[in-house]
PDB file of C-alpha atoms in Angstrom:
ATOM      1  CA  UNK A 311     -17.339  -3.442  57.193  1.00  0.00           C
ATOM      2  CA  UNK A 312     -19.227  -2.938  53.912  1.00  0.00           C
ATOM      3  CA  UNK A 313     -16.839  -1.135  51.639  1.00  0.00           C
ATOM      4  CA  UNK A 314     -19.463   0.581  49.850  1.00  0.00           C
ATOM      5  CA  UNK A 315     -21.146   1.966  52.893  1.00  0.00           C
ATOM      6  CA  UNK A 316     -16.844   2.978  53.659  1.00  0.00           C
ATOM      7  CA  UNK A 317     -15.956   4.473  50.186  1.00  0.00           C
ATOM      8  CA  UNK A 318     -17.009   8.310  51.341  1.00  0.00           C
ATOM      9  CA  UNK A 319     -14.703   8.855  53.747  1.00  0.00           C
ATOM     10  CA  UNK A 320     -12.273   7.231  52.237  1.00  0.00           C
ATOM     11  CA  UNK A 321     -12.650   9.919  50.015  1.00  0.00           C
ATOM     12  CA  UNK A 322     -12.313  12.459  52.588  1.00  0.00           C
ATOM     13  CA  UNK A 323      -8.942  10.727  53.645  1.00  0.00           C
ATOM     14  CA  UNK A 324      -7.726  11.187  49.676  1.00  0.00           C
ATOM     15  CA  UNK A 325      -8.914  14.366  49.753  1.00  0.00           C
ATOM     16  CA  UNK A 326      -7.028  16.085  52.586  1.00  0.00           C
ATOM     17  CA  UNK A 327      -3.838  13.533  51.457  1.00  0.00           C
ATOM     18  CA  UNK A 328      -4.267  15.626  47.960  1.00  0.00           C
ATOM     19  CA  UNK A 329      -5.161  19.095  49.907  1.00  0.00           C
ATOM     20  CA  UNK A 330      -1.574  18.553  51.560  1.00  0.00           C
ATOM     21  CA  UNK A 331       0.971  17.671  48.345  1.00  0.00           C
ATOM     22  CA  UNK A 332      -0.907  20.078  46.341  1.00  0.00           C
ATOM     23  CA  UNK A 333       0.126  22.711  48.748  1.00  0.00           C
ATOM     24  CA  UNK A 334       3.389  21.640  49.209  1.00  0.00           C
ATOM     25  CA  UNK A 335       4.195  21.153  45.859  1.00  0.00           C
ATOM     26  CA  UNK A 336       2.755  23.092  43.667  1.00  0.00           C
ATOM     27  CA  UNK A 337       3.190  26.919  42.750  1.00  0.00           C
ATOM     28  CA  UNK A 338      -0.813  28.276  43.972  1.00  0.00           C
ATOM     29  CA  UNK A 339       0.781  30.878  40.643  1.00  0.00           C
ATOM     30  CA  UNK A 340       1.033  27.908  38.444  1.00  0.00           C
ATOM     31  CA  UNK A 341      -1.815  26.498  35.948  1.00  0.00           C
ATOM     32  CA  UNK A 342      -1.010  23.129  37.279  1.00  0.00           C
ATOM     33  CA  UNK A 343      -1.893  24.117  40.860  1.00  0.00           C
ATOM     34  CA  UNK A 344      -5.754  24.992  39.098  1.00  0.00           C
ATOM     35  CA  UNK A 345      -6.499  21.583  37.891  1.00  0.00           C
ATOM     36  CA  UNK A 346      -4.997  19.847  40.957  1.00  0.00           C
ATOM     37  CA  UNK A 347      -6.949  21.823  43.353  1.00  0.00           C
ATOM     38  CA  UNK A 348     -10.334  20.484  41.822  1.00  0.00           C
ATOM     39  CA  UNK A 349      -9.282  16.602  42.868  1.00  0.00           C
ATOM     40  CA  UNK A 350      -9.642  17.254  46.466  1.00  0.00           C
ATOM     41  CA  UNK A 351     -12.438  19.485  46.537  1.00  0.00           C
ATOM     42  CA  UNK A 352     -14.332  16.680  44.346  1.00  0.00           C
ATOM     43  CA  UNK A 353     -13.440  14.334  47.096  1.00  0.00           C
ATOM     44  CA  UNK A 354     -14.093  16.551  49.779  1.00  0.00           C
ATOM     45  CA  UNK A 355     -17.628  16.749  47.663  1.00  0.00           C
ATOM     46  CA  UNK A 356     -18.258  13.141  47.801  1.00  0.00           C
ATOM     47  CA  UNK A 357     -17.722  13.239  51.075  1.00  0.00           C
ATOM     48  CA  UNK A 358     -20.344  15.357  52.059  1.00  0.00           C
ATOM     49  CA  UNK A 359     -22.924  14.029  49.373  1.00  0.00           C
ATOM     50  CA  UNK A 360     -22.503  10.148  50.005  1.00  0.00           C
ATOM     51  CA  UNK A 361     -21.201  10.450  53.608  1.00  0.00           C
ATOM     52  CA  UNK A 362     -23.655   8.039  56.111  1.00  0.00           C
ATOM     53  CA  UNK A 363     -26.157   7.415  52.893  1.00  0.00           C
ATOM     54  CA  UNK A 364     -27.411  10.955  52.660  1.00  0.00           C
ATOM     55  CA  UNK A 365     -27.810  10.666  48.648  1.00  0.00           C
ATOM     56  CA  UNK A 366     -28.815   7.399  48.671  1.00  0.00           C
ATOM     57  CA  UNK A 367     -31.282   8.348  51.127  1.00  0.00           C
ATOM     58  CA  UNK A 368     -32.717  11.758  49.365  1.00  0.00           C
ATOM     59  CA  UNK A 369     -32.102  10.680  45.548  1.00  0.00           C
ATOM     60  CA  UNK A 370     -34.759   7.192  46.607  1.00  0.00           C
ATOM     61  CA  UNK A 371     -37.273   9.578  48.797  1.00  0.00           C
ATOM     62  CA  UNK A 372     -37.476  13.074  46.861  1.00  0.00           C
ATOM     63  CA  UNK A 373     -36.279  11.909  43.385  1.00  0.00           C
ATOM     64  CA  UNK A 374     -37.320   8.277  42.914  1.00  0.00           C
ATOM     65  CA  UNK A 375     -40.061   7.800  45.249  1.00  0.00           C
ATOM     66  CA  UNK A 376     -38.578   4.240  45.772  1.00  0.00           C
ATOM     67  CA  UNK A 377     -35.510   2.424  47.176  1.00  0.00           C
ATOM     68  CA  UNK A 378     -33.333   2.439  43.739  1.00  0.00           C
ATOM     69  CA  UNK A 379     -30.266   3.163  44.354  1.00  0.00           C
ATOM     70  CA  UNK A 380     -28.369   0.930  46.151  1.00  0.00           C
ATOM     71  CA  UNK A 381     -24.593   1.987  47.751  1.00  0.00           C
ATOM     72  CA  UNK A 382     -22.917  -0.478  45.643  1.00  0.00           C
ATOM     73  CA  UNK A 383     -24.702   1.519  42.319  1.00  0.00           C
ATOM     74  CA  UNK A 384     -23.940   4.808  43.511  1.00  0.00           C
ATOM     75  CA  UNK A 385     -20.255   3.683  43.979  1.00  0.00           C
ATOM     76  CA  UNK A 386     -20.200   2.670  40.143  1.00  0.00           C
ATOM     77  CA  UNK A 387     -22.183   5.626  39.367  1.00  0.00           C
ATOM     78  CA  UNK A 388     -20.065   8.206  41.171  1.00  0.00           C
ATOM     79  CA  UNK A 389     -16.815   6.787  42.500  1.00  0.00           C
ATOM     80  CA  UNK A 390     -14.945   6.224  38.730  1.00  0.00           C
ATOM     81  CA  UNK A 391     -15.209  10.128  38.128  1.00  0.00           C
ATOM     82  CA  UNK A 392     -13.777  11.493  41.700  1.00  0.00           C
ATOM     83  CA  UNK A 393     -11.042   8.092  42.141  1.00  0.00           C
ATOM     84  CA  UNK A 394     -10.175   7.719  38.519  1.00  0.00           C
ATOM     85  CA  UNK A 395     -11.167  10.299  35.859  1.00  0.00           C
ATOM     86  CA  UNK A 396      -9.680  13.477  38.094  1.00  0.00           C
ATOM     87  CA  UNK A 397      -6.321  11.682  39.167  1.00  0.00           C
ATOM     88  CA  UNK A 398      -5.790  10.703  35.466  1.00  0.00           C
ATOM     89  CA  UNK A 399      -6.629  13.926  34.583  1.00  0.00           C
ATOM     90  CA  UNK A 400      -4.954  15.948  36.798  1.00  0.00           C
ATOM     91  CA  UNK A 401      -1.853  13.704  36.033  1.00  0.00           C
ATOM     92  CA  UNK A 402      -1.875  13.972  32.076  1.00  0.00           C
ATOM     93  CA  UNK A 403      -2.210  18.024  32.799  1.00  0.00           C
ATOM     94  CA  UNK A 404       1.696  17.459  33.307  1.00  0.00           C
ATOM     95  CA  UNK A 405       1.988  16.551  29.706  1.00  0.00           C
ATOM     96  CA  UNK A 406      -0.901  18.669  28.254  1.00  0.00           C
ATOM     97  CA  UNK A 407      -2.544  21.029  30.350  1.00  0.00           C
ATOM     98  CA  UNK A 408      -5.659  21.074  27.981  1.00  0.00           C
ATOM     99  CA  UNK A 409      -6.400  17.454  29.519  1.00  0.00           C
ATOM    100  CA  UNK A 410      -6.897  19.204  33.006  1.00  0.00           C
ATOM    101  CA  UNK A 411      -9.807  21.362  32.061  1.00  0.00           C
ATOM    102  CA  UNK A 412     -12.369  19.160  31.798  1.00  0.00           C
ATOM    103  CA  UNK A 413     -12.068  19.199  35.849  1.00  0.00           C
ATOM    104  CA  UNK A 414     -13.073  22.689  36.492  1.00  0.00           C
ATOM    105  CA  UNK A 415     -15.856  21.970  34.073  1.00  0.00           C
ATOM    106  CA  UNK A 416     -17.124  18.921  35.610  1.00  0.00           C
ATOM    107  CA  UNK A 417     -16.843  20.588  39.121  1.00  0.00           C
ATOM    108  CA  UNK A 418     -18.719  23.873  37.486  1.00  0.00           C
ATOM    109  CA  UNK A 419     -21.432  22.106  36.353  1.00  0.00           C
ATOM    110  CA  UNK A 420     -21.961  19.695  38.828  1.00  0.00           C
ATOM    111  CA  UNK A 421     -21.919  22.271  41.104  1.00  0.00           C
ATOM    112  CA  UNK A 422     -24.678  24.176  39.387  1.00  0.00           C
ATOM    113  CA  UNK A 423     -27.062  21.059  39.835  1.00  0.00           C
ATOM    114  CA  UNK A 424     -26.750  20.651  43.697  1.00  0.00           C
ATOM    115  CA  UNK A 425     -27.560  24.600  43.844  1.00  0.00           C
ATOM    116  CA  UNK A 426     -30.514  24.724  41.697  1.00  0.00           C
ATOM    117  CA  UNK A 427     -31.911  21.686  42.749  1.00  0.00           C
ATOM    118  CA  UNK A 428     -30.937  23.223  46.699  1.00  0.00           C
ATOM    119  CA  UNK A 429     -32.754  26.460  45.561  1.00  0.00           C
ATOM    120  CA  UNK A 430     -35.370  24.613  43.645  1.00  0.00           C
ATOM    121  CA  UNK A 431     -36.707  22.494  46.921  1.00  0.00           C
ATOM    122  CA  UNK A 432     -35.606  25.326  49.226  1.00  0.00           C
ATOM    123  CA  UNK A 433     -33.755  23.056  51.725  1.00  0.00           C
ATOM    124  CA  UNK A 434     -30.465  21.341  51.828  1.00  0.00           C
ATOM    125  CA  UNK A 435     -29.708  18.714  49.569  1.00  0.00           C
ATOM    126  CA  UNK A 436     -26.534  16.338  49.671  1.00  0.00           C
ATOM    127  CA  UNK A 437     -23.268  17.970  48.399  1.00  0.00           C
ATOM    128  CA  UNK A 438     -24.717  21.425  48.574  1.00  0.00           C
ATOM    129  CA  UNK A 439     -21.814  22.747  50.875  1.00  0.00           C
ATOM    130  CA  UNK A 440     -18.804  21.731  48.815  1.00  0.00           C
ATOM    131  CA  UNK A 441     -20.587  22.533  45.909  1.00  0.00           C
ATOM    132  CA  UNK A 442     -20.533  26.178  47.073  1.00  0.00           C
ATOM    133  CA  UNK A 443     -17.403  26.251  47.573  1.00  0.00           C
ATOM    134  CA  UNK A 444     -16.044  24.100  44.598  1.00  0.00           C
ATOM    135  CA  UNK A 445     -18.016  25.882  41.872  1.00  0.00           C
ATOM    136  CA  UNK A 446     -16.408  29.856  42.284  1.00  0.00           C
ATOM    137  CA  UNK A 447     -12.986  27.742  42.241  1.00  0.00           C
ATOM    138  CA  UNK A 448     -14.150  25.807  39.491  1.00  0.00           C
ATOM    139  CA  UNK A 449     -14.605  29.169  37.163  1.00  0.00           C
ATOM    140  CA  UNK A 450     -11.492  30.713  38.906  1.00  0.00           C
ATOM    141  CA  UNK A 451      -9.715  27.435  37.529  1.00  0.00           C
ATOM    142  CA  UNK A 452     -11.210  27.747  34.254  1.00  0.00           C
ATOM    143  CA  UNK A 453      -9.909  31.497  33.872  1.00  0.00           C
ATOM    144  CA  UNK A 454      -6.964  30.761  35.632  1.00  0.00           C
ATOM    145  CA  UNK A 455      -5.868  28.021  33.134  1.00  0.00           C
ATOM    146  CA  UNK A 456      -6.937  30.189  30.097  1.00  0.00           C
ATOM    147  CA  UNK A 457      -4.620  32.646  31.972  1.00  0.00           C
ATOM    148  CA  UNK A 458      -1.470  30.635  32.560  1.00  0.00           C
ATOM    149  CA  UNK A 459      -1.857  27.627  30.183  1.00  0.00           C
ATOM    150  CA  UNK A 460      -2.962  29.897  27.174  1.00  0.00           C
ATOM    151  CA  UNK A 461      -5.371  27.414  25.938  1.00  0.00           C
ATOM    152  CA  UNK A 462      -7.316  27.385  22.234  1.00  0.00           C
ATOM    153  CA  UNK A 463     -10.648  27.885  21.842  1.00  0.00           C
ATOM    154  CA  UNK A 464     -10.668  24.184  20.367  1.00  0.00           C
ATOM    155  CA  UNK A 465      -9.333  22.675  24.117  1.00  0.00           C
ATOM    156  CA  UNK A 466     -12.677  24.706  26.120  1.00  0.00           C
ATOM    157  CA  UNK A 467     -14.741  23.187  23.153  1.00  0.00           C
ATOM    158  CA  UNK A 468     -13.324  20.137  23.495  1.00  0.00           C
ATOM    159  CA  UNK A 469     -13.679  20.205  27.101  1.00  0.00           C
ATOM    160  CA  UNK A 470     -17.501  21.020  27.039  1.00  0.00           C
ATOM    161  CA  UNK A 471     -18.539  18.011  24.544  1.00  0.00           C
ATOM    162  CA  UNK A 472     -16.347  15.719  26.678  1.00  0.00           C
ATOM    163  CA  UNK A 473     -18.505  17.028  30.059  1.00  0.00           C
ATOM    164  CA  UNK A 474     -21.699  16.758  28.208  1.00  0.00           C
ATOM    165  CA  UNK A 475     -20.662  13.439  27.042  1.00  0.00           C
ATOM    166  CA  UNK A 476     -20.087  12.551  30.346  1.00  0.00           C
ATOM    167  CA  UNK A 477     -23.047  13.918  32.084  1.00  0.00           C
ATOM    168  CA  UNK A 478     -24.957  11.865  29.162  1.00  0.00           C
ATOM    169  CA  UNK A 479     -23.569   8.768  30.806  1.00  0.00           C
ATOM    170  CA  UNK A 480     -24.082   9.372  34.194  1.00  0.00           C
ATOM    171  CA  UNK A 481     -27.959  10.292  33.352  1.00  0.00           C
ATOM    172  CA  UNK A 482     -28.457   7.383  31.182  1.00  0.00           C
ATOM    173  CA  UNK A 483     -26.513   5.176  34.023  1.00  0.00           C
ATOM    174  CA  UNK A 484     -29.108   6.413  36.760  1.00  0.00           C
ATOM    175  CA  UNK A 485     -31.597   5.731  34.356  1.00  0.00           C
ATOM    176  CA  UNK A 486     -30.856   2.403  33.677  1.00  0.00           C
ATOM    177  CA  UNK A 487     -30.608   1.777  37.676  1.00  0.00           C
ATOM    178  CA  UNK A 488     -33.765   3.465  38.288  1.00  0.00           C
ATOM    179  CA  UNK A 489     -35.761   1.460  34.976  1.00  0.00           C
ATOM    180  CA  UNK A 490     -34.133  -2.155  36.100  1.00  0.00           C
ATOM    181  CA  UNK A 491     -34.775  -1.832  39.944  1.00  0.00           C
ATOM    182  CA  UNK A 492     -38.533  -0.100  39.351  1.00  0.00           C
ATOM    183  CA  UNK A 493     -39.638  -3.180  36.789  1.00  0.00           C
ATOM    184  CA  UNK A 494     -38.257  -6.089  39.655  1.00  0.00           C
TER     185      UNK A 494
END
């Protein structure tokens, strides 16, 4: 079986192994229980959005016009945030709990993008379930943390150049894809 045709619900399989410790674990009172929380739901999230090709499948007909993206790409593109940057988060948030809010942030904003562009073509788009879901847990997690973790001003700043940053990656990534595959 082709892995990256697999990796999706793999990530539902993480996600409801994360759902579970995270309940059992950790205090729903505690800060650290609102950065865990957004792991699974971004799992949960690729789930939906990748599950049986259904990005790949929209992103090359209503955004590209053109068979880009491959699985493999989108795997490269997407998989490294959910698999590695929220774990490694979420697990530093131990140590310094301004590490962790960059996930509520990430989730917030990516959130935002399957709803507007949901809204903007007034039909369904991949990921547009979750995202309703993840993104009033994703502000409840960033006012939850200011709450409990009594952050600085400097760690939310921090925290928003680090997602744009980021989202400047992924853009430029997709790009790049997109460019390379179109001039074949």
């Amino acid at each position: 079986m082709d892995f990256y045709k697999l990796w999706p619900r793999i990530s539902l399989i993480a996600a409801i192994i994360f759902a579970a410790v995270i309940v059992f674990f950790i205090p729903i009172n505690s800060a650290l229980f609102w950065v865990w929380v957004n792991v699974p739901l971004q799992l949960l999230h690729q789930f939906e959005e990748h599950g049986k090709g259904r990005f790949k499948k929209f992103a090359n007909k209503e955004l590209f016009k053109s068979k880009t993206l491959s699985d493999k790409q989108l795997f490269r593109v997407d998989a490294p945030i959910s698999w590695i940057l929220f774990p490694i988060l979420a697990i530093t948030s131990f140590i310094d709990m301004a590490s962790g809010l960059l996930l509520p942030y990430v989730a917030a904003v990516d959130s935002i993008t399957h709803i507007a562009l949901s809204a903007f073509k007034r039909e369904y788009t991949p990921g547009l379930i979750v995202s309703i879901m993840q993104f009033p847990v994703a502000i409840i997690s960033i006012i939850m943390l200011e709450l409990k973790a009594n952050l600085s001003p400097m760690s939310h700043v921090i925290a928003i150049i680090a997602l744009v940053i980021l989202f400047g990656l992924i853009f430029f990534k997709i790009w790049q894809l997109n460019k390379k595959t179109l001039h074949k």
